PDB file of C-alpha atoms in Angstrom:
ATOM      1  CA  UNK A   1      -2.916   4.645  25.274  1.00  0.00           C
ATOM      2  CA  UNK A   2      -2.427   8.538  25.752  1.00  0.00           C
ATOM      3  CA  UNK A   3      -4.149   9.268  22.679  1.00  0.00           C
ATOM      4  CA  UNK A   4      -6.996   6.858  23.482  1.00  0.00           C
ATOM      5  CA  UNK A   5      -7.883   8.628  26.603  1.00  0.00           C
ATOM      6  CA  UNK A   6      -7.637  12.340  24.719  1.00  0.00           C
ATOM      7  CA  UNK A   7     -10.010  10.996  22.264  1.00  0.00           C
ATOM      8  CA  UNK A   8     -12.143   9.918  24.895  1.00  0.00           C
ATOM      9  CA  UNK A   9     -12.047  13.212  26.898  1.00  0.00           C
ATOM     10  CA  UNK A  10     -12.404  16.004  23.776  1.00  0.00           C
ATOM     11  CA  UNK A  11     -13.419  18.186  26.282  1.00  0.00           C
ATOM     12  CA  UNK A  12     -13.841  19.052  30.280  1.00  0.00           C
ATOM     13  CA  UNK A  13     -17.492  18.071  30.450  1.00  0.00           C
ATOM     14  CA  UNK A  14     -16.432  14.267  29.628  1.00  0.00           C
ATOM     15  CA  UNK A  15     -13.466  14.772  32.291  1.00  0.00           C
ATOM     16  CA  UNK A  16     -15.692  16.230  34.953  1.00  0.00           C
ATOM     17  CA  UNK A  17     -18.686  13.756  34.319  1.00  0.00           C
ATOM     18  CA  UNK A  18     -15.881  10.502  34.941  1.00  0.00           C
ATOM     19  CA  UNK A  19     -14.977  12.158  37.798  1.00  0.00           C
ATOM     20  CA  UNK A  20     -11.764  14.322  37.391  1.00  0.00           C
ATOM     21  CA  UNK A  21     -12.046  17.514  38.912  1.00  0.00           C
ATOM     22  CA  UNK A  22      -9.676  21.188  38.361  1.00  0.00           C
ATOM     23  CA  UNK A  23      -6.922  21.218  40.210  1.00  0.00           C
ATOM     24  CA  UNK A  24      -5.433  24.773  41.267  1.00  0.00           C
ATOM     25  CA  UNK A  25      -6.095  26.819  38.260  1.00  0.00           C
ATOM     26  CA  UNK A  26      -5.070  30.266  37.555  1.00  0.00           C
ATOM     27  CA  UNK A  27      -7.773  31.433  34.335  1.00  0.00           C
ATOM     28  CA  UNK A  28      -4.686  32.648  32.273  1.00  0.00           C
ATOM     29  CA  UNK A  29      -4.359  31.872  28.770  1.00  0.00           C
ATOM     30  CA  UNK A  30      -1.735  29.165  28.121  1.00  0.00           C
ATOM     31  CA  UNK A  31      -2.199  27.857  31.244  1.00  0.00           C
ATOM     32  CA  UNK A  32      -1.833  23.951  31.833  1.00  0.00           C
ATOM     33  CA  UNK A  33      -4.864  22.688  34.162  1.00  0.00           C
ATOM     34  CA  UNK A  34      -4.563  19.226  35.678  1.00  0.00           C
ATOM     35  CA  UNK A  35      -8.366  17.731  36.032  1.00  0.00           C
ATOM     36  CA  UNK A  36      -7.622  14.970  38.267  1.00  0.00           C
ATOM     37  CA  UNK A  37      -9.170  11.626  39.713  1.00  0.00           C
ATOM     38  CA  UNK A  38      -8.723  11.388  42.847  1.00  0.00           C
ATOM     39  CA  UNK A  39      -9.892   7.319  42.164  1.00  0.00           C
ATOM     40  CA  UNK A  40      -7.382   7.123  39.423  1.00  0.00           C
ATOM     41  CA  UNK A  41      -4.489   9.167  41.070  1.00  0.00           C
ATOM     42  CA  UNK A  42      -4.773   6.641  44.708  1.00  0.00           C
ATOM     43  CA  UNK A  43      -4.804   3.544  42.264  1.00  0.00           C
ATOM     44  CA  UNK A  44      -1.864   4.744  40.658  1.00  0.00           C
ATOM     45  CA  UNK A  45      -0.170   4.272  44.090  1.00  0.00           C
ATOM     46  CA  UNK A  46      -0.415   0.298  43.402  1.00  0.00           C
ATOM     47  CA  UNK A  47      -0.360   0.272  39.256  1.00  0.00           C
ATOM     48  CA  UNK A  48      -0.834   2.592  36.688  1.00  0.00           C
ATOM     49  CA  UNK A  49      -3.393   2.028  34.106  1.00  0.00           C
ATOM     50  CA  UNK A  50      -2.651   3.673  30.895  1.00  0.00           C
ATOM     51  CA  UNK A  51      -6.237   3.644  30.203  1.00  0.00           C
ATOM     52  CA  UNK A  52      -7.397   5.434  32.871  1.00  0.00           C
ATOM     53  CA  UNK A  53      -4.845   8.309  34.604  1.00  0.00           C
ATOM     54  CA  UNK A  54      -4.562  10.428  37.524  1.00  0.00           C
ATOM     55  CA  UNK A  55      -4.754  13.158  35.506  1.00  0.00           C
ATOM     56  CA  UNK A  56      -5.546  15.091  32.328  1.00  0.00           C
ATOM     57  CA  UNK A  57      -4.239  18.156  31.145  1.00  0.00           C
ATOM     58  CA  UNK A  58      -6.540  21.029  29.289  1.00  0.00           C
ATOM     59  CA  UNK A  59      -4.792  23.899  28.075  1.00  0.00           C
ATOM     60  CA  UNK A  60      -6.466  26.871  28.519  1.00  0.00           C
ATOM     61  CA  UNK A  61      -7.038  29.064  24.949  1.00  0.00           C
ATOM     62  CA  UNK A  62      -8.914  31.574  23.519  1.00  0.00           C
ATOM     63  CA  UNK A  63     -11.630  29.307  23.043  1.00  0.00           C
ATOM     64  CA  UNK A  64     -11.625  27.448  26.009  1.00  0.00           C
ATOM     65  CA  UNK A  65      -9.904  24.443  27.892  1.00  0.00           C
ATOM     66  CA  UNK A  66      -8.381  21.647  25.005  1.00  0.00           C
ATOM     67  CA  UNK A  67      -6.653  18.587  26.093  1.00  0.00           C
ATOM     68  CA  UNK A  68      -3.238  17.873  25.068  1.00  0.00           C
ATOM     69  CA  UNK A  69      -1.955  15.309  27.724  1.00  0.00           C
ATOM     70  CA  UNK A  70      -2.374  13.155  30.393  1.00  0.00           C
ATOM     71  CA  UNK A  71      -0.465  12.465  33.747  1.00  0.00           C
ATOM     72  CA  UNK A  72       0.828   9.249  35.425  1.00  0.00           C
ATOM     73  CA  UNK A  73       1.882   9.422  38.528  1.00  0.00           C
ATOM     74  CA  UNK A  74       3.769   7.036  41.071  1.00  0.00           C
ATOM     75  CA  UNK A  75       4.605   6.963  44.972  1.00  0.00           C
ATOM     76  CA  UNK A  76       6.816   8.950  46.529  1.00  0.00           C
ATOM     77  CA  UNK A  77       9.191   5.960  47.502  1.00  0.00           C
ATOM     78  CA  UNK A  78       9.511   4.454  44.368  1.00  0.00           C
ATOM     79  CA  UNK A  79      12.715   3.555  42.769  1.00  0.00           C
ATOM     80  CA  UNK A  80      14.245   4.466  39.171  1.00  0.00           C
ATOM     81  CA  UNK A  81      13.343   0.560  38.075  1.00  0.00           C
ATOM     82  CA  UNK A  82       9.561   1.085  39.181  1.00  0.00           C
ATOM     83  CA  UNK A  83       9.163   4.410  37.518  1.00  0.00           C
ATOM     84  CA  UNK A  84      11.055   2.816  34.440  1.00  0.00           C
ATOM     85  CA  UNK A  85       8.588   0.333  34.337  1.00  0.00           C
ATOM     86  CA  UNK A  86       5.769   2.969  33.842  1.00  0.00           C
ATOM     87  CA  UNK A  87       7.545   4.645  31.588  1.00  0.00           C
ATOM     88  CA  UNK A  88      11.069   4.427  30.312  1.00  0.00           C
ATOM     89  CA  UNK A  89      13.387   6.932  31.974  1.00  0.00           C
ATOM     90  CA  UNK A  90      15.212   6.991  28.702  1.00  0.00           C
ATOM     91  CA  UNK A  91      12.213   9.222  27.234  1.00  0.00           C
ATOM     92  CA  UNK A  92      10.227  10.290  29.841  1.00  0.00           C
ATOM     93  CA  UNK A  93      11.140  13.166  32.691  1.00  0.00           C
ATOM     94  CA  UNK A  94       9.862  12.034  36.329  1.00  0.00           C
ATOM     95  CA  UNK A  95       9.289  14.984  38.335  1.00  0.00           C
ATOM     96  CA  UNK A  96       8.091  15.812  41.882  1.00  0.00           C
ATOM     97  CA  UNK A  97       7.334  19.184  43.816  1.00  0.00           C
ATOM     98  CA  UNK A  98       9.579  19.730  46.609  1.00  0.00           C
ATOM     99  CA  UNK A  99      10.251  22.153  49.841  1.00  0.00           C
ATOM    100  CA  UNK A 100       6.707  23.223  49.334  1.00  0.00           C
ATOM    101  CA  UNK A 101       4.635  25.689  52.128  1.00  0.00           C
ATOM    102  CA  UNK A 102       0.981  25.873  51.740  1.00  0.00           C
ATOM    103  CA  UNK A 103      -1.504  28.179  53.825  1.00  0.00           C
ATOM    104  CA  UNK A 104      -3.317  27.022  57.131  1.00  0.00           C
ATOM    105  CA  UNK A 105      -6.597  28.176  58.822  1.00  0.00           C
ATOM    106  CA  UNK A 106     -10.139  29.284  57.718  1.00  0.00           C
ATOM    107  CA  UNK A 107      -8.721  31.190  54.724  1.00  0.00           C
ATOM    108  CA  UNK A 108      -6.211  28.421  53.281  1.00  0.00           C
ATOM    109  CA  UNK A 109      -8.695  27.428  50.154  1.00  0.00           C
ATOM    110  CA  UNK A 110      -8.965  30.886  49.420  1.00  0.00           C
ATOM    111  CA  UNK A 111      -5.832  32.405  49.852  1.00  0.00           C
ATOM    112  CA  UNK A 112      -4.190  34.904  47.853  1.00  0.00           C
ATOM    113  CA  UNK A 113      -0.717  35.072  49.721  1.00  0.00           C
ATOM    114  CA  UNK A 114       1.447  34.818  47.055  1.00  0.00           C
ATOM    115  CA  UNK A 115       3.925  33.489  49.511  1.00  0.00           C
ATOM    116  CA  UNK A 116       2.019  30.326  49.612  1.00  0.00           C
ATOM    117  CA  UNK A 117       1.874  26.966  47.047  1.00  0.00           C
ATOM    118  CA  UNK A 118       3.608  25.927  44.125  1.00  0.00           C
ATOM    119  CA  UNK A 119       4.708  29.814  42.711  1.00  0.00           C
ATOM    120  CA  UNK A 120       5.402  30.775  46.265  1.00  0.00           C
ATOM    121  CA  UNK A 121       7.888  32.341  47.818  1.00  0.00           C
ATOM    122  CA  UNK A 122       8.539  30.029  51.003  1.00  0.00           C
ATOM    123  CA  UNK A 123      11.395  27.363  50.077  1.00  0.00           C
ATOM    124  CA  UNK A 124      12.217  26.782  53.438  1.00  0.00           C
ATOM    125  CA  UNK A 125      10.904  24.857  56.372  1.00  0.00           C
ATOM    126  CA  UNK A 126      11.856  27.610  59.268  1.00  0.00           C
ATOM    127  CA  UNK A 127      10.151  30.551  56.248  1.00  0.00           C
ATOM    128  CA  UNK A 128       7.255  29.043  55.964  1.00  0.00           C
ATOM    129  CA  UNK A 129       6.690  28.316  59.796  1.00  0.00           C
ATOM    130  CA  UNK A 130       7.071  31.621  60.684  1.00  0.00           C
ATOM    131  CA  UNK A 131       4.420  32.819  57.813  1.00  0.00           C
ATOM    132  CA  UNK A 132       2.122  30.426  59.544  1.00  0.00           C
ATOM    133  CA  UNK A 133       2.062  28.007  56.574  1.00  0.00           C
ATOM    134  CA  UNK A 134       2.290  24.102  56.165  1.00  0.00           C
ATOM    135  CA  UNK A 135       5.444  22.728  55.442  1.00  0.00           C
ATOM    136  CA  UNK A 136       5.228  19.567  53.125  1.00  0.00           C
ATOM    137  CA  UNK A 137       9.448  18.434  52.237  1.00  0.00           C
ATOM    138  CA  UNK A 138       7.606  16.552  49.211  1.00  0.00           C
ATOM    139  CA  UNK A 139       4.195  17.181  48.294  1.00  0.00           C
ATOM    140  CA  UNK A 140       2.549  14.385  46.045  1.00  0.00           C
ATOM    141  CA  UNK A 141       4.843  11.852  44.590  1.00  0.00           C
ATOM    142  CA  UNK A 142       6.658  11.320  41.097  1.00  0.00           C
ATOM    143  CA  UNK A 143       4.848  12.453  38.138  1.00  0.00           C
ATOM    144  CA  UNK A 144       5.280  12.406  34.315  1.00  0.00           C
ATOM    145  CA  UNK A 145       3.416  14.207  31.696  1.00  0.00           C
ATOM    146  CA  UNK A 146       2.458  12.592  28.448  1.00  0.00           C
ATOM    147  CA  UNK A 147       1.577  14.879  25.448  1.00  0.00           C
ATOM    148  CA  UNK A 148       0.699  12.565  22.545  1.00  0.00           C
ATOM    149  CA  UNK A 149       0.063  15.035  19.789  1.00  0.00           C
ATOM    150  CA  UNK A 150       3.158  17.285  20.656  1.00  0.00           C
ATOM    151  CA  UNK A 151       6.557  17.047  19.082  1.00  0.00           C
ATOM    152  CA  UNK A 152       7.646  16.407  22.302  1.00  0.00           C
ATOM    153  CA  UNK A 153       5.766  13.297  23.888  1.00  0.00           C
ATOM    154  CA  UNK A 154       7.559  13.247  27.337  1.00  0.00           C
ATOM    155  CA  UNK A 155       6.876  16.192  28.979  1.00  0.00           C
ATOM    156  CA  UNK A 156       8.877  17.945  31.625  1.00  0.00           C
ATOM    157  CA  UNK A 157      12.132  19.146  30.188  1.00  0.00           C
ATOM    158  CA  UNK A 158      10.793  22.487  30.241  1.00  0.00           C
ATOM    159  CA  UNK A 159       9.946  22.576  33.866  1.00  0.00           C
ATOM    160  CA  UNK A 160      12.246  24.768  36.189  1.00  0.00           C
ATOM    161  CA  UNK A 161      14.422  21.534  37.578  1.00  0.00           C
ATOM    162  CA  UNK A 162      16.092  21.347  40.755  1.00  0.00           C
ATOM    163  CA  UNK A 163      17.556  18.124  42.152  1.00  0.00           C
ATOM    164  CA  UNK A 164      15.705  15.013  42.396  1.00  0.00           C
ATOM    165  CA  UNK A 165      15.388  14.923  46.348  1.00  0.00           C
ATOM    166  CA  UNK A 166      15.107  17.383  48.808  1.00  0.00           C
ATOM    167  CA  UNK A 167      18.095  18.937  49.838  1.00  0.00           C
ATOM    168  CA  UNK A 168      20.023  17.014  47.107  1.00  0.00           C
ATOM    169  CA  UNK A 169      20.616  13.791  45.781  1.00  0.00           C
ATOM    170  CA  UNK A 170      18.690  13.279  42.304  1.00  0.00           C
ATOM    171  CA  UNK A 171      20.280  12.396  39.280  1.00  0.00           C
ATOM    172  CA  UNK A 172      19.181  10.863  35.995  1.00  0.00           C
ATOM    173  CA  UNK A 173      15.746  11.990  34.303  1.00  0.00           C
ATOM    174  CA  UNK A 174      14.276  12.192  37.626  1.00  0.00           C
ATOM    175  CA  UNK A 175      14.090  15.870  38.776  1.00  0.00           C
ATOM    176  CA  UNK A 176      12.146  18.218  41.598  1.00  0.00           C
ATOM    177  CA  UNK A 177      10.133  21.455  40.418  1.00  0.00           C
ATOM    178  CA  UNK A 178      10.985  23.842  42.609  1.00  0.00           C
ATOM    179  CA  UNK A 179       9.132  27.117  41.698  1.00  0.00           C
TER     180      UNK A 179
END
């Protein structure tokens, strides 16, 4: 299904005409850019459909944005048997972000605090109040990566891993990116 939807999407124009949008890029080469539905992504809340993801990832080369993957994703109170059912935990790497601060006020679009978001600084909740940011113990829900072309399919092993909940507690091929 994975390659279907690449061969669909050969480039971000398709993406951004179905409705998936950028999602906190950076502009640096090598980069991984999640265009995501927001559509897709809710739906994915109640069942997945291979056909149609939350997400797909460009990588950003010399020549522009190519796809390589997509991204399923699944609520943040699932169990190991539902994400098994999208996609066997024998293969495939769950992942969520945890202990994650994010800016506040008029200038939290376009902030440059490098204290802030996913390569931030702020791992705690008491840090990031006092910066003034937005403290979110688990922001999205599980997520899995699917790179059909690769030599490695299931993506996510070479994410920086952490435990599985916050503050402890994961185990298994379900992990936490912690920047």
């Amino acid at each position: 299904a994975a390659r279907d939807v690449l061969r669909r999407y050969p480039d971000v124009a398709g993406a951004e005409h179905d409705g998936y949008r950028p999602f906190h890029q950076s502009g640096k080469l090598g980069e991984e850019v999640h265009f995501t539905s927001i559509g897709h992504a809710y739906a994915e809340g109640r069942h997945v459909n291979y056909a149609h993801p939350g997400s797909l990832l460009f990588r950003r080369t010399a020549q522009g944005l190519e796809p390589v993957g997509v991204m399923y994703s699944a609520p943040n109170n699932a169990t190991a048997a539902a994400l098994d059912a999208i996609a066997p935990l024998s293969l495939a790497t769950f992942h969520r972000h945890v202990d994650f601060c994010i800016a506040q006020g008029k200038d939290a679009e376009t902030s440059r605090d490098r204290r802030f978001g996913y390569d931030g600084t702020l791992h705690t909740q008491a840090d990031c109040k006092q910066a003034g940011g937005y403290w979110l113990p688990v922001a999205f829900g599980w997520m899995t990566h699917v790179y059909p072309n690769e030599a490695q399919v299931w993506g996510g092993q070479e994410m920086k891993m952490a435990q599985a909940e916050p503050h402890g507690g994961g185990a298994g091929r379900l992990a936490a990116s912690k920047p």
